[in-house]
CSV table of C-alpha atoms in Angstrom, one decimal:
chain,number,residue,atom,x,y,z
A,21,MET,CA,36.7,45.8,21.9
A,22,GLN,CA,33.0,45.3,22.5
A,23,VAL,CA,30.5,47.5,20.6
A,24,LYS,CA,27.1,48.2,22.1
A,25,LEU,CA,24.1,48.2,19.8
A,26,THR,CA,21.0,50.0,21.0
A,27,SER,CA,18.6,49.7,18.1
A,28,VAL,CA,15.6,47.3,18.2
A,29,LEU,CA,14.0,45.1,15.7
A,30,PRO,CA,10.3,44.3,15.3
A,31,GLY,CA,9.6,41.2,17.3
A,32,ASP,CA,6.9,39.0,18.6
A,33,PRO,CA,3.9,40.9,20.0
A,34,ALA,CA,4.2,38.7,23.0
A,35,ASP,CA,7.6,40.2,23.7
A,36,GLY,CA,6.2,43.7,23.8
A,37,GLY,CA,6.3,44.2,20.0
A,38,ALA,CA,10.1,44.6,19.8
A,39,ALA,CA,13.2,42.4,20.4
A,40,GLN,CA,16.6,43.8,21.4
A,41,LEU,CA,19.5,43.4,19.0
A,42,PRO,CA,22.6,41.5,20.1
A,43,GLN,CA,24.6,43.7,22.4
A,44,THR,CA,28.1,42.6,21.4
A,45,VAL,CA,30.0,41.5,18.2
A,46,ALA,CA,30.3,38.0,19.5
A,47,GLU,CA,26.5,37.8,20.0
A,48,CYS,CA,26.0,39.2,16.5
A,49,HIS,CA,28.3,36.4,15.1
A,50,ALA,CA,26.3,33.8,17.1
A,51,VAL,CA,23.0,35.1,15.7
A,52,ILE,CA,24.3,35.2,12.2
A,53,ALA,CA,25.5,31.6,12.5
A,54,GLN,CA,22.1,30.6,13.7
A,55,LEU,CA,20.4,32.4,10.8
A,56,ILE,CA,22.7,30.8,8.3
A,57,GLU,CA,21.9,27.4,9.6
A,58,ARG,CA,18.2,28.2,9.5
A,59,VAL,CA,18.5,29.3,5.9
A,60,LYS,CA,20.3,26.1,5.0
A,61,LEU,CA,17.6,24.0,6.7
A,62,LEU,CA,14.8,25.9,4.9
A,63,GLU,CA,16.6,25.6,1.5
A,64,GLU,CA,17.0,21.9,2.0
A,65,ARG,CA,13.3,21.6,3.0
A,66,ILE,CA,12.3,23.3,-0.2
A,67,SER,CA,14.4,20.9,-2.3
A,68,LEU,CA,12.9,17.7,-0.8
A,69,ASP,CA,11.3,15.3,-3.2
A,70,SER,CA,10.8,11.6,-3.7
A,71,ASN,CA,14.5,11.1,-4.4
A,72,ASN,CA,15.8,12.4,-1.1
A,73,SER,CA,12.9,12.0,1.3
A,74,SER,CA,9.8,9.9,2.0
A,75,LYS,CA,7.6,12.2,-0.1
A,76,PRO,CA,5.6,10.5,-2.8
A,77,PRO,CA,6.6,11.0,-6.5
A,78,SER,CA,3.3,12.8,-7.1
A,79,SER,CA,4.6,15.7,-4.9
A,80,ASN,CA,7.7,16.3,-7.1
A,81,GLY,CA,6.0,19.0,-9.1
A,82,PRO,CA,6.0,19.7,-12.8
A,83,GLY,CA,9.7,20.4,-13.1
A,84,SER,CA,10.7,16.9,-12.1
A,85,PRO,CA,11.2,14.2,-14.8
A,86,ASN,CA,8.4,11.7,-15.0
A,87,ARG,CA,8.8,7.9,-15.4
A,88,ALA,CA,8.7,8.2,-19.2
A,89,GLN,CA,11.6,10.6,-19.1
A,90,ARG,CA,13.8,8.3,-17.0
A,91,ARG,CA,13.3,5.1,-19.0
A,92,ALA,CA,16.3,2.8,-18.8
A,93,SER,CA,16.0,1.5,-22.3
A,94,GLU,CA,16.5,3.3,-25.6
A,95,ARG,CA,14.3,0.9,-27.5
A,96,LYS,CA,10.9,2.0,-28.8
A,97,ARG,CA,7.8,1.1,-26.7
A,98,GLY,CA,5.8,-2.0,-27.6
A,99,ALA,CA,6.8,-5.3,-29.2
A,100,GLN,CA,10.3,-5.6,-30.6
A,101,PRO,CA,11.2,-7.1,-34.0
A,102,GLY,CA,10.9,-10.9,-33.8
A,103,HIS,CA,8.4,-10.8,-31.0
A,104,LYS,CA,5.8,-13.6,-31.2
A,105,GLY,CA,2.4,-11.9,-31.3
A,106,HIS,CA,-0.5,-12.8,-29.0
A,107,SER,CA,-4.1,-12.9,-30.0
A,108,ARG,CA,-7.3,-14.2,-28.4
A,109,ALA,CA,-8.3,-17.6,-29.6
A,110,MET,CA,-11.7,-18.2,-31.1
A,111,LEU,CA,-14.2,-19.8,-28.8
A,112,ASP,CA,-15.5,-23.2,-29.8
A,113,GLU,CA,-19.0,-23.2,-31.5
A,114,ALA,CA,-20.4,-25.0,-28.4
A,115,GLU,CA,-19.4,-22.0,-26.3
A,116,VAL,CA,-21.0,-19.4,-28.5
A,117,ASP,CA,-24.4,-18.1,-27.4
A,118,ARG,CA,-25.8,-17.1,-30.8
A,119,VAL,CA,-24.8,-17.7,-34.4
A,120,VAL,CA,-25.8,-15.2,-37.1
A,121,GLU,CA,-25.4,-16.2,-40.7
A,122,CYS,CA,-24.2,-13.3,-42.9
A,123,LYS,CA,-24.7,-14.3,-46.5
A,124,PRO,CA,-24.3,-12.2,-49.6
A,125,GLU,CA,-27.1,-11.7,-52.1
A,126,SER,CA,-27.8,-14.9,-54.1
A,127,VAL,CA,-27.9,-13.1,-57.5
A,128,CYS,CA,-25.0,-10.9,-58.8
A,129,ASP,CA,-25.6,-7.5,-60.5
A,130,CYS,CA,-24.9,-9.2,-63.8
A,131,GLY,CA,-27.7,-11.7,-63.2
A,132,GLY,CA,-25.5,-14.7,-62.4
A,133,GLN,CA,-25.9,-17.0,-59.4
A,134,VAL,CA,-23.5,-16.4,-56.4
A,135,GLU,CA,-21.9,-19.7,-55.3
A,136,LEU,CA,-20.9,-19.7,-51.6
A,137,THR,CA,-17.6,-21.1,-50.4
A,138,PRO,CA,-17.7,-24.2,-48.2
A,139,ARG,CA,-16.5,-22.4,-45.1
A,140,ALA,CA,-17.4,-19.1,-43.7
A,141,GLN,CA,-15.0,-16.6,-42.1
A,142,ARG,CA,-15.7,-16.6,-38.3
A,143,HIS,CA,-16.0,-13.3,-36.5
A,144,GLN,CA,-16.9,-13.3,-32.8
A,145,VAL,CA,-18.1,-10.2,-30.8
A,146,PHE,CA,-18.1,-10.2,-27.1
A,147,GLU,CA,-20.9,-8.1,-25.7
A,148,VAL,CA,-22.1,-7.3,-22.2
A,149,PRO,CA,-25.8,-8.3,-21.9
A,150,PRO,CA,-28.3,-6.0,-20.3
A,151,MET,CA,-28.1,-6.5,-16.5
A,152,ARG,CA,-30.9,-6.4,-14.0
A,153,ALA,CA,-30.6,-7.4,-10.4
A,154,GLN,CA,-32.4,-10.6,-9.4
A,155,VAL,CA,-35.0,-9.8,-6.8
A,156,ASP,CA,-36.3,-12.7,-4.6
A,157,GLU,CA,-39.3,-12.1,-2.3
A,158,TYR,CA,-39.6,-14.2,0.8
A,159,ARG,CA,-43.0,-14.4,2.4
A,160,ILE,CA,-42.7,-15.2,6.1
A,161,TYR,CA,-45.9,-16.6,7.5
A,162,SER,CA,-46.8,-16.8,11.2
A,163,GLY,CA,-49.5,-18.6,13.1
A,164,ARG,CA,-50.6,-19.9,16.5
A,165,CYS,CA,-51.2,-23.5,17.7
A,166,THR,CA,-54.9,-24.2,18.1
A,167,GLY,CA,-54.2,-26.5,21.0
A,168,CYS,CA,-51.9,-24.6,23.3
A,169,GLY,CA,-51.8,-21.2,21.7
A,170,LYS,CA,-48.0,-21.2,21.1
A,171,PRO,CA,-47.0,-18.8,18.3
A,172,HIS,CA,-45.0,-20.1,15.3
A,173,ALA,CA,-43.3,-18.1,12.5
A,174,GLY,CA,-41.4,-19.1,9.4
A,175,VAL,CA,-37.7,-18.4,9.1
A,176,LEU,CA,-35.6,-17.3,6.2
A,177,PRO,CA,-33.6,-20.0,4.4
A,178,ALA,CA,-29.9,-20.4,5.2
A,179,GLY,CA,-27.7,-17.8,3.5
A,180,VAL,CA,-30.6,-15.2,3.1
A,181,PRO,CA,-29.8,-12.0,4.9
A,182,LYS,CA,-32.2,-9.9,6.9
A,183,GLY,CA,-31.2,-6.8,4.9
A,184,GLN,CA,-32.0,-6.0,1.2
A,185,LEU,CA,-28.6,-6.9,-0.2
A,186,GLY,CA,-27.8,-10.5,-0.8
A,187,PRO,CA,-24.3,-12.2,-0.4
A,188,ARG,CA,-23.3,-11.5,-4.0
A,189,ALA,CA,-24.4,-7.9,-3.9
A,190,LEU,CA,-22.6,-7.4,-0.6
A,191,SER,CA,-19.4,-9.0,-2.0
A,192,LEU,CA,-19.6,-6.8,-5.0
A,193,VAL,CA,-19.8,-3.7,-2.8
A,194,GLY,CA,-16.8,-4.9,-0.9
A,195,VAL,CA,-14.7,-5.6,-4.0
A,196,LEU,CA,-15.6,-2.2,-5.6
A,197,GLY,CA,-14.6,-0.4,-2.4
A,198,THR,CA,-11.2,-2.1,-2.0
A,199,ARG,CA,-9.6,-3.4,-5.2
A,200,TYR,CA,-11.3,-0.7,-7.4
A,201,HIS,CA,-11.0,2.1,-4.9
A,202,LEU,CA,-14.6,3.4,-5.6
A,203,THR,CA,-16.2,5.8,-3.2
A,204,GLN,CA,-19.5,4.9,-1.6
A,205,ARG,CA,-21.3,7.4,-3.8
A,206,LYS,CA,-19.7,6.0,-7.0
A,207,ILE,CA,-20.7,2.5,-5.9
A,208,ARG,CA,-24.3,3.6,-5.4
A,209,ASN,CA,-24.3,5.3,-8.9
A,210,LEU,CA,-22.7,2.2,-10.6
A,211,LEU,CA,-25.3,-0.2,-9.1
A,212,ASP,CA,-28.1,2.1,-10.1
A,213,GLN,CA,-26.9,2.6,-13.7
A,214,LEU,CA,-25.9,-1.0,-14.5
A,215,MET,CA,-28.4,-3.1,-12.5
A,216,GLY,CA,-31.2,-0.7,-11.5
A,217,LEU,CA,-30.4,-1.1,-7.8
A,218,SER,CA,-31.4,2.2,-6.3
A,219,PHE,CA,-29.9,2.5,-2.8
A,220,SER,CA,-28.8,5.4,-0.7
A,221,VAL,CA,-25.2,6.1,0.2
A,222,GLY,CA,-26.1,5.2,3.8
A,223,ALA,CA,-27.1,1.7,2.6
A,224,ILE,CA,-23.7,1.3,0.9
A,225,SER,CA,-22.0,2.3,4.1
A,226,GLN,CA,-24.0,-0.2,6.0
A,227,ALA,CA,-23.1,-2.8,3.4
A,228,HIS,CA,-19.4,-2.0,4.1
A,229,GLY,CA,-20.1,-2.6,7.8
A,230,LYS,CA,-21.6,-6.1,7.1
A,231,VAL,CA,-18.6,-7.0,4.9
A,232,ALA,CA,-16.3,-5.9,7.7
A,233,GLN,CA,-18.1,-8.2,10.1
A,234,ALA,CA,-17.9,-11.1,7.7
A,235,LEU,CA,-14.1,-10.6,7.3
A,236,LYS,CA,-13.5,-10.2,11.1
A,237,THR,CA,-12.7,-13.9,11.8
A,238,PRO,CA,-10.4,-14.6,8.8
A,239,VAL,CA,-8.4,-11.4,9.4
A,240,ALA,CA,-8.2,-12.0,13.1
A,241,GLU,CA,-6.7,-15.5,12.4
A,242,ALA,CA,-4.2,-13.9,10.0
A,243,ALA,CA,-3.2,-11.3,12.6
A,244,ALA,CA,-2.7,-13.9,15.3
A,245,SER,CA,-0.1,-15.6,13.1
A,246,LEU,CA,2.1,-12.5,13.1
A,247,GLY,CA,3.6,-13.4,16.4
A,248,SER,CA,4.9,-16.7,15.2
A,249,ALA,CA,6.2,-15.5,11.8
A,250,ASP,CA,9.9,-16.0,10.9
A,251,ALA,CA,10.1,-12.6,9.2
A,252,LEU,CA,7.9,-9.5,8.9
A,253,TRP,CA,8.0,-6.4,6.9
A,254,MET,CA,6.3,-3.4,8.6
A,255,ASP,CA,5.4,0.1,7.7
A,256,GLU,CA,2.7,2.7,8.5
A,257,THR,CA,1.1,5.7,6.9
A,258,HIS,CA,-1.4,8.4,7.8
A,259,TYR,CA,-5.1,7.6,7.3
A,260,PRO,CA,-7.3,10.1,9.2
A,261,ARG,CA,-10.8,9.7,10.4
A,262,GLU,CA,-12.7,13.0,10.7
A,263,GLY,CA,-11.5,14.4,14.0
A,264,ILE,CA,-8.9,11.7,14.6
A,265,ALA,CA,-5.3,11.4,13.2
A,266,ASN,CA,-5.4,7.7,12.6
A,267,TRP,CA,-2.5,5.6,11.2
A,268,VAL,CA,-2.8,2.4,9.1
A,269,TRP,CA,-0.2,-0.2,9.9
A,270,ALA,CA,0.9,-3.0,7.7
A,271,ALA,CA,2.7,-6.3,8.7
A,272,VAL,CA,3.6,-8.4,5.7
A,273,GLN,CA,4.7,-12.0,5.3
A,274,PRO,CA,5.6,-13.5,1.9
A,275,LEU,CA,2.0,-14.8,1.4
A,276,LEU,CA,0.1,-12.8,3.9
A,277,ALA,CA,-0.6,-9.1,4.6
A,278,VAL,CA,-2.4,-7.7,7.6
A,279,LEU,CA,-3.5,-4.1,7.9
A,280,ALA,CA,-4.8,-2.4,11.0
A,281,ILE,CA,-5.8,1.2,11.8
A,282,TYR,CA,-4.7,2.7,15.1
A,283,PRO,CA,-4.9,6.3,16.5
A,284,SER,CA,-1.2,6.5,17.2
A,285,ARG,CA,2.3,5.6,16.0
A,286,ALA,CA,3.6,4.8,19.5
A,287,ARG,CA,5.4,1.7,20.6
A,288,TYR,CA,2.4,0.2,22.3
A,289,VAL,CA,0.7,0.0,18.9
A,290,ILE,CA,3.4,-2.2,17.5
A,291,LEU,CA,3.3,-4.4,20.5
A,292,ASP,CA,-0.5,-4.7,20.2
A,293,PHE,CA,-0.4,-5.3,16.5
A,294,ILE,CA,2.2,-8.1,16.3
A,295,GLY,CA,2.2,-9.3,19.9
A,296,ALA,CA,4.6,-8.6,22.7
A,297,LYS,CA,6.2,-12.0,22.3
A,298,CYS,CA,6.8,-11.8,18.6
A,299,SER,CA,10.2,-13.2,17.7
A,300,ALA,CA,10.2,-12.5,14.0
A,301,THR,CA,13.1,-10.6,12.3
A,302,ILE,CA,11.4,-7.3,11.3
A,303,THR,CA,12.3,-5.1,8.3
A,304,THR,CA,11.5,-1.4,8.9
A,305,ASP,CA,12.6,2.1,8.2
A,306,ARG,CA,14.5,4.1,10.9
A,307,TYR,CA,11.4,5.3,12.7
A,308,ALA,CA,12.2,5.6,16.4
A,309,GLY,CA,9.0,3.6,17.3
A,310,TYR,CA,10.8,0.4,16.4
A,311,ALA,CA,13.9,1.2,18.6
A,312,PHE,CA,12.8,-1.4,21.2
A,313,ILE,CA,13.5,-4.2,18.7
A,314,ASP,CA,16.9,-5.8,19.1
A,315,THR,CA,19.2,-4.8,16.2
A,316,GLU,CA,20.1,-8.5,15.8
A,317,ARG,CA,16.5,-9.3,14.7
A,318,ARG,CA,15.9,-6.1,12.8
A,319,GLN,CA,16.7,-5.1,9.2
A,320,ILE,CA,16.9,-1.4,8.2
A,321,CYS,CA,15.5,-0.6,4.8
A,322,TRP,CA,18.2,0.5,2.4
A,323,ALA,CA,15.8,2.1,0.0
A,324,HIS,CA,14.9,4.6,2.7
A,325,LEU,CA,18.7,4.9,3.4
A,326,LEU,CA,19.5,5.8,-0.2
A,327,ARG,CA,17.1,8.7,0.0
A,328,ASP,CA,18.6,9.9,3.2
A,329,LEU,CA,22.2,9.6,1.9
A,330,ASN,CA,21.1,11.4,-1.3
A,331,ARG,CA,19.8,14.3,0.8
A,332,ILE,CA,23.1,14.5,2.7
A,333,GLY,CA,25.0,14.4,-0.5
A,334,GLN,CA,23.2,17.5,-1.7
A,335,ARG,CA,24.6,19.6,1.2
A,336,GLN,CA,27.6,21.8,1.0
A,337,GLY,CA,31.1,21.3,2.3
A,338,GLN,CA,32.3,18.3,4.2
A,339,ALA,CA,28.9,16.9,4.9
A,340,GLY,CA,28.0,16.8,1.2
A,341,ARG,CA,31.3,15.0,0.4
A,342,ILE,CA,30.6,12.4,3.1
A,343,GLY,CA,27.0,12.0,1.9
A,344,ARG,CA,28.1,11.3,-1.7
A,345,ARG,CA,30.7,8.8,-0.5
A,346,LEU,CA,28.1,6.9,1.5
A,347,LEU,CA,25.6,7.0,-1.4
A,348,GLY,CA,28.2,5.5,-3.7
A,349,LEU,CA,29.0,2.8,-1.2
A,350,ALA,CA,25.3,2.0,-0.8
A,351,LEU,CA,24.8,1.7,-4.6
A,352,VAL,CA,27.9,-0.6,-4.7
A,353,MET,CA,26.2,-2.8,-2.1
A,354,PHE,CA,23.1,-3.2,-4.3
A,355,ARG,CA,25.2,-4.0,-7.4
A,356,ARG,CA,27.2,-6.6,-5.6
A,357,ARG,CA,24.1,-8.1,-4.1
A,358,ASP,CA,22.4,-8.4,-7.5
A,359,LYS,CA,25.5,-10.2,-8.8
A,360,GLY,CA,25.6,-12.5,-5.8
A,361,GLU,CA,29.0,-11.1,-4.7
A,362,LEU,CA,28.0,-9.7,-1.4
A,363,SER,CA,29.9,-12.1,0.9
A,364,GLY,CA,33.4,-12.8,2.2
A,365,ALA,CA,36.1,-10.3,1.8
A,366,LYS,CA,34.1,-8.1,-0.5
A,367,LEU,CA,31.4,-7.7,2.1
A,368,GLU,CA,33.8,-7.0,4.9
A,369,GLY,CA,35.7,-4.5,2.8
A,370,LEU,CA,32.4,-2.7,2.0
A,371,LYS,CA,31.4,-2.6,5.6
A,372,ARG,CA,34.8,-1.3,6.7
A,373,ARG,CA,34.7,1.6,4.2
A,374,MET,CA,31.1,2.5,5.0
A,375,ARG,CA,31.7,2.4,8.8
A,376,ALA,CA,34.7,4.7,8.3
A,377,ALA,CA,32.6,7.2,6.3
A,378,LEU,CA,29.8,7.1,8.9
A,379,GLU,CA,32.3,7.8,11.7
A,380,ARG,CA,33.7,10.8,9.8
A,381,GLY,CA,30.2,12.1,9.3
A,382,ALA,CA,29.4,11.7,13.0
A,383,GLN,CA,32.5,13.5,14.1
A,384,GLN,CA,32.3,16.5,11.7
A,385,GLN,CA,30.9,19.6,13.3
A,386,PRO,CA,29.8,22.0,10.5
A,387,CYS,CA,26.5,20.1,9.9
A,388,SER,CA,24.8,18.8,13.0
A,389,ARG,CA,22.0,17.1,11.0
A,390,THR,CA,24.5,15.0,9.1
A,391,ALA,CA,26.3,14.1,12.4
A,392,ASN,CA,23.0,13.0,14.0
A,393,THR,CA,22.1,10.8,11.0
A,394,CYS,CA,25.5,9.2,10.8
A,395,ALA,CA,25.5,8.6,14.6
A,396,ASN,CA,22.0,7.0,14.4
A,397,LEU,CA,23.2,4.6,11.6
A,398,LEU,CA,26.2,3.6,13.7
A,399,LYS,CA,23.9,2.9,16.6
A,400,LEU,CA,21.8,0.7,14.2
A,401,TRP,CA,24.9,-0.8,12.5
A,402,PRO,CA,24.1,-4.5,13.0
A,403,ALA,CA,20.6,-4.0,11.7
A,404,LEU,CA,22.0,-2.7,8.3
A,405,TRP,CA,23.5,-6.1,7.5
A,406,THR,CA,21.0,-8.7,8.9
A,407,PHE,CA,20.0,-9.7,5.4
A,408,THR,CA,23.5,-10.9,4.7
A,409,THR,CA,23.1,-13.7,7.3
A,410,ASN,CA,19.4,-14.4,6.9
A,411,PRO,CA,18.5,-15.7,3.4
A,412,SER,CA,14.8,-15.0,4.0
A,413,LEU,CA,15.4,-11.2,4.2
A,414,VAL,CA,16.1,-8.6,1.6
A,415,PRO,CA,17.7,-5.1,2.2
A,416,THR,CA,14.5,-3.2,1.5
A,417,ASN,CA,11.1,-2.8,3.0
A,418,ASN,CA,9.3,-2.7,-0.4
A,419,ALA,CA,6.9,-5.5,0.6
A,420,ALA,CA,5.3,-3.4,3.3
A,421,GLU,CA,5.2,-0.3,1.1
A,422,GLN,CA,3.6,-2.2,-1.7
A,423,ALA,CA,0.9,-3.5,0.7
A,424,LEU,CA,0.1,0.0,1.7
A,425,ARG,CA,0.0,1.4,-1.8
A,426,SER,CA,-3.6,0.3,-2.5
A,427,ILE,CA,-5.0,1.8,0.7
A,428,VAL,CA,-3.0,5.0,0.0
A,429,LEU,CA,-4.7,5.3,-3.4
A,430,LYS,CA,-8.0,4.8,-1.6
A,431,ARG,CA,-7.1,7.6,0.8
A,432,LYS,CA,-6.3,9.9,-2.0
A,433,ILE,CA,-9.6,9.1,-3.8
A,434,SER,CA,-12.1,8.8,-0.9
A,435,GLY,CA,-10.5,11.1,1.7
A,436,PRO,CA,-10.8,10.4,5.5
A,437,THR,CA,-13.2,7.9,7.0
A,438,ARG,CA,-16.1,9.0,9.1
A,439,SER,CA,-16.7,6.2,11.6
A,440,LEU,CA,-15.2,3.1,13.2
A,441,ARG,CA,-17.2,1.0,10.7
A,442,GLY,CA,-15.3,2.7,7.9
A,443,ASP,CA,-12.0,2.0,9.6
A,444,GLN,CA,-12.8,-1.7,10.0
A,445,PHE,CA,-13.9,-2.1,6.5
A,446,LEU,CA,-10.7,-0.6,5.1
A,447,ALA,CA,-8.4,-2.5,7.4
A,448,ARG,CA,-10.0,-5.9,6.9
A,449,GLY,CA,-11.0,-5.4,3.3
A,450,PHE,CA,-7.5,-4.4,2.2
A,451,SER,CA,-6.0,-7.2,4.4
A,452,VAL,CA,-8.0,-9.7,2.4
A,453,HIS,CA,-7.3,-7.9,-0.9
A,454,GLU,CA,-3.5,-7.9,-0.4
A,455,SER,CA,-3.3,-11.4,1.0
A,456,CYS,CA,-5.4,-12.8,-1.9
A,457,LEU,CA,-3.1,-11.0,-4.3
A,458,ARG,CA,0.0,-12.6,-2.8
A,459,GLN,CA,-1.6,-16.1,-2.8
A,460,GLY,CA,-3.1,-15.9,-6.3
A,461,ARG,CA,-6.6,-16.3,-4.9
A,462,ASP,CA,-9.7,-14.7,-6.3
A,463,LEU,CA,-10.8,-11.8,-4.1
A,464,TRP,CA,-14.5,-12.0,-5.3
A,465,GLU,CA,-14.6,-15.7,-4.5
A,466,PHE,CA,-13.1,-15.3,-1.1
A,467,MET,CA,-15.3,-12.3,-0.1
A,468,HIS,CA,-18.4,-14.1,-1.3
A,469,SER,CA,-17.5,-17.2,0.7
A,470,ALA,CA,-16.9,-15.0,3.8
A,471,VAL,CA,-20.1,-13.1,3.4
A,472,TYR,CA,-22.2,-16.2,2.8
A,473,ALA,CA,-20.7,-17.9,5.8
A,474,PHE,CA,-21.4,-14.9,8.0
A,475,ILE,CA,-25.1,-14.8,6.9
A,476,ALA,CA,-25.6,-18.5,7.2
A,477,ASN,CA,-23.7,-18.7,10.5
A,478,THR,CA,-21.3,-21.3,9.2
A,479,ALA,CA,-17.5,-21.6,9.4
A,480,PRO,CA,-15.8,-18.8,7.3
A,481,PRO,CA,-13.0,-19.4,4.8
A,482,SER,CA,-9.4,-19.1,6.1
A,483,LEU,CA,-7.0,-16.5,4.9
A,484,MET,CA,-4.0,-18.5,5.8
A,485,PRO,CA,-1.8,-19.7,2.9
A,486,GLU,CA,-1.9,-23.4,4.0
A,487,ALA,CA,-5.8,-23.3,4.0
A,488,ARG,CA,-6.4,-22.5,0.3
A,489,PRO,CA,-9.8,-24.3,-0.2
A,490,ALA,CA,-12.6,-21.8,0.5
A,491,ALA,CA,-15.9,-22.6,2.2
A,492,ALA,CA,-18.5,-24.1,-0.1
A,493,VAL,CA,-20.9,-21.5,-1.6
A,494,PRO,CA,-24.0,-22.2,-3.6
A,495,THR,CA,-23.6,-21.4,-7.3
A,496,GLY,CA,-27.0,-19.9,-7.6
């Protein structure tokens, strides 16, 4: 029997201010099922954290355990019994800038003479001397030939910029804005307080632009090498410019990291970034923008997968049971890999059990979100196991995420950029910072070499790992 319901509920003003209730019991059941599914979705969204989604640990909230509360070891912090201590060695007397003799009074209170021991106890204090910027004045003369009247003018020496900041000062501004995540205002204040350099925030911004120009050629050379790489790790994160929703992309090799800022996450960005003919095996998350890459030369990040499976395992009913089964199998994969046992029959058995669980998840009907996730993983199935046949790969995308970590900290501290100049400084500056970090090179030395070469119009240093020697820079 069908029951007609004539009451109305408040609805969207665009619908006339009221919405009709379902007219039959069957329609009521359908609406209730939709509302139940919506409640489940909203409850799951509220419970998202860094353990079951891509949200950062800082968003977990005060109720979540911090790193100190989830320590793996029960031992006390610090050095353990039997640990050999470390201390700073005394500098040789030839390296000491000043020696101050501290002798006691020559006569004791009793009137006797104080006899000194042959050797004194050495105590060294390291102090920062007062700093003041070196200011060089260049007087440029001009004149005219008395014979033909041709004008002549002096020129600045090689390596002397036309602006007010020299190569070392520009390099310092670049290092402070990248490795140390300082804002332009803080850089201005630091230079003023320590060295008496009183510049405007606009001058610091212009200095960032000059550093970005100096790093253009080295970073472009590194970016050109992405297309011929054997393996790449890629990731992206949001980094807005005022009025533009920009994204910063990272493509990482073992000794090289290249970052670039684009206004989109679309497929064309990936092709422009690494090249349409790139043949590298690429490790990524499951973002659909990478779907054009053949699964045979793609590795899916299992760290992302663990969070997805953890979220499925927190659901109710059959979906939750399947999620917990998949999560357990994923953890078994990591344990066997760490022990060097992920091969042969053990690997095939693990793959067989995991595929069976994914097929059950894709076929179950109560939770469509679980079914979609499992179906997507089955579609990407070969890309889950590429690392087992390619020894240069690992099952996670941690290399790309680690390369983005510094620039994410910069984003949290400085906020969005305001110009293309700021985007270029961040992308090129952090490309150099992350690459130097991986190669064990000194960021200050490399940036100084690049800035000096740019000002002197000479060949810049190379960021490529095989070209370690930097361009010659005067020591003065």
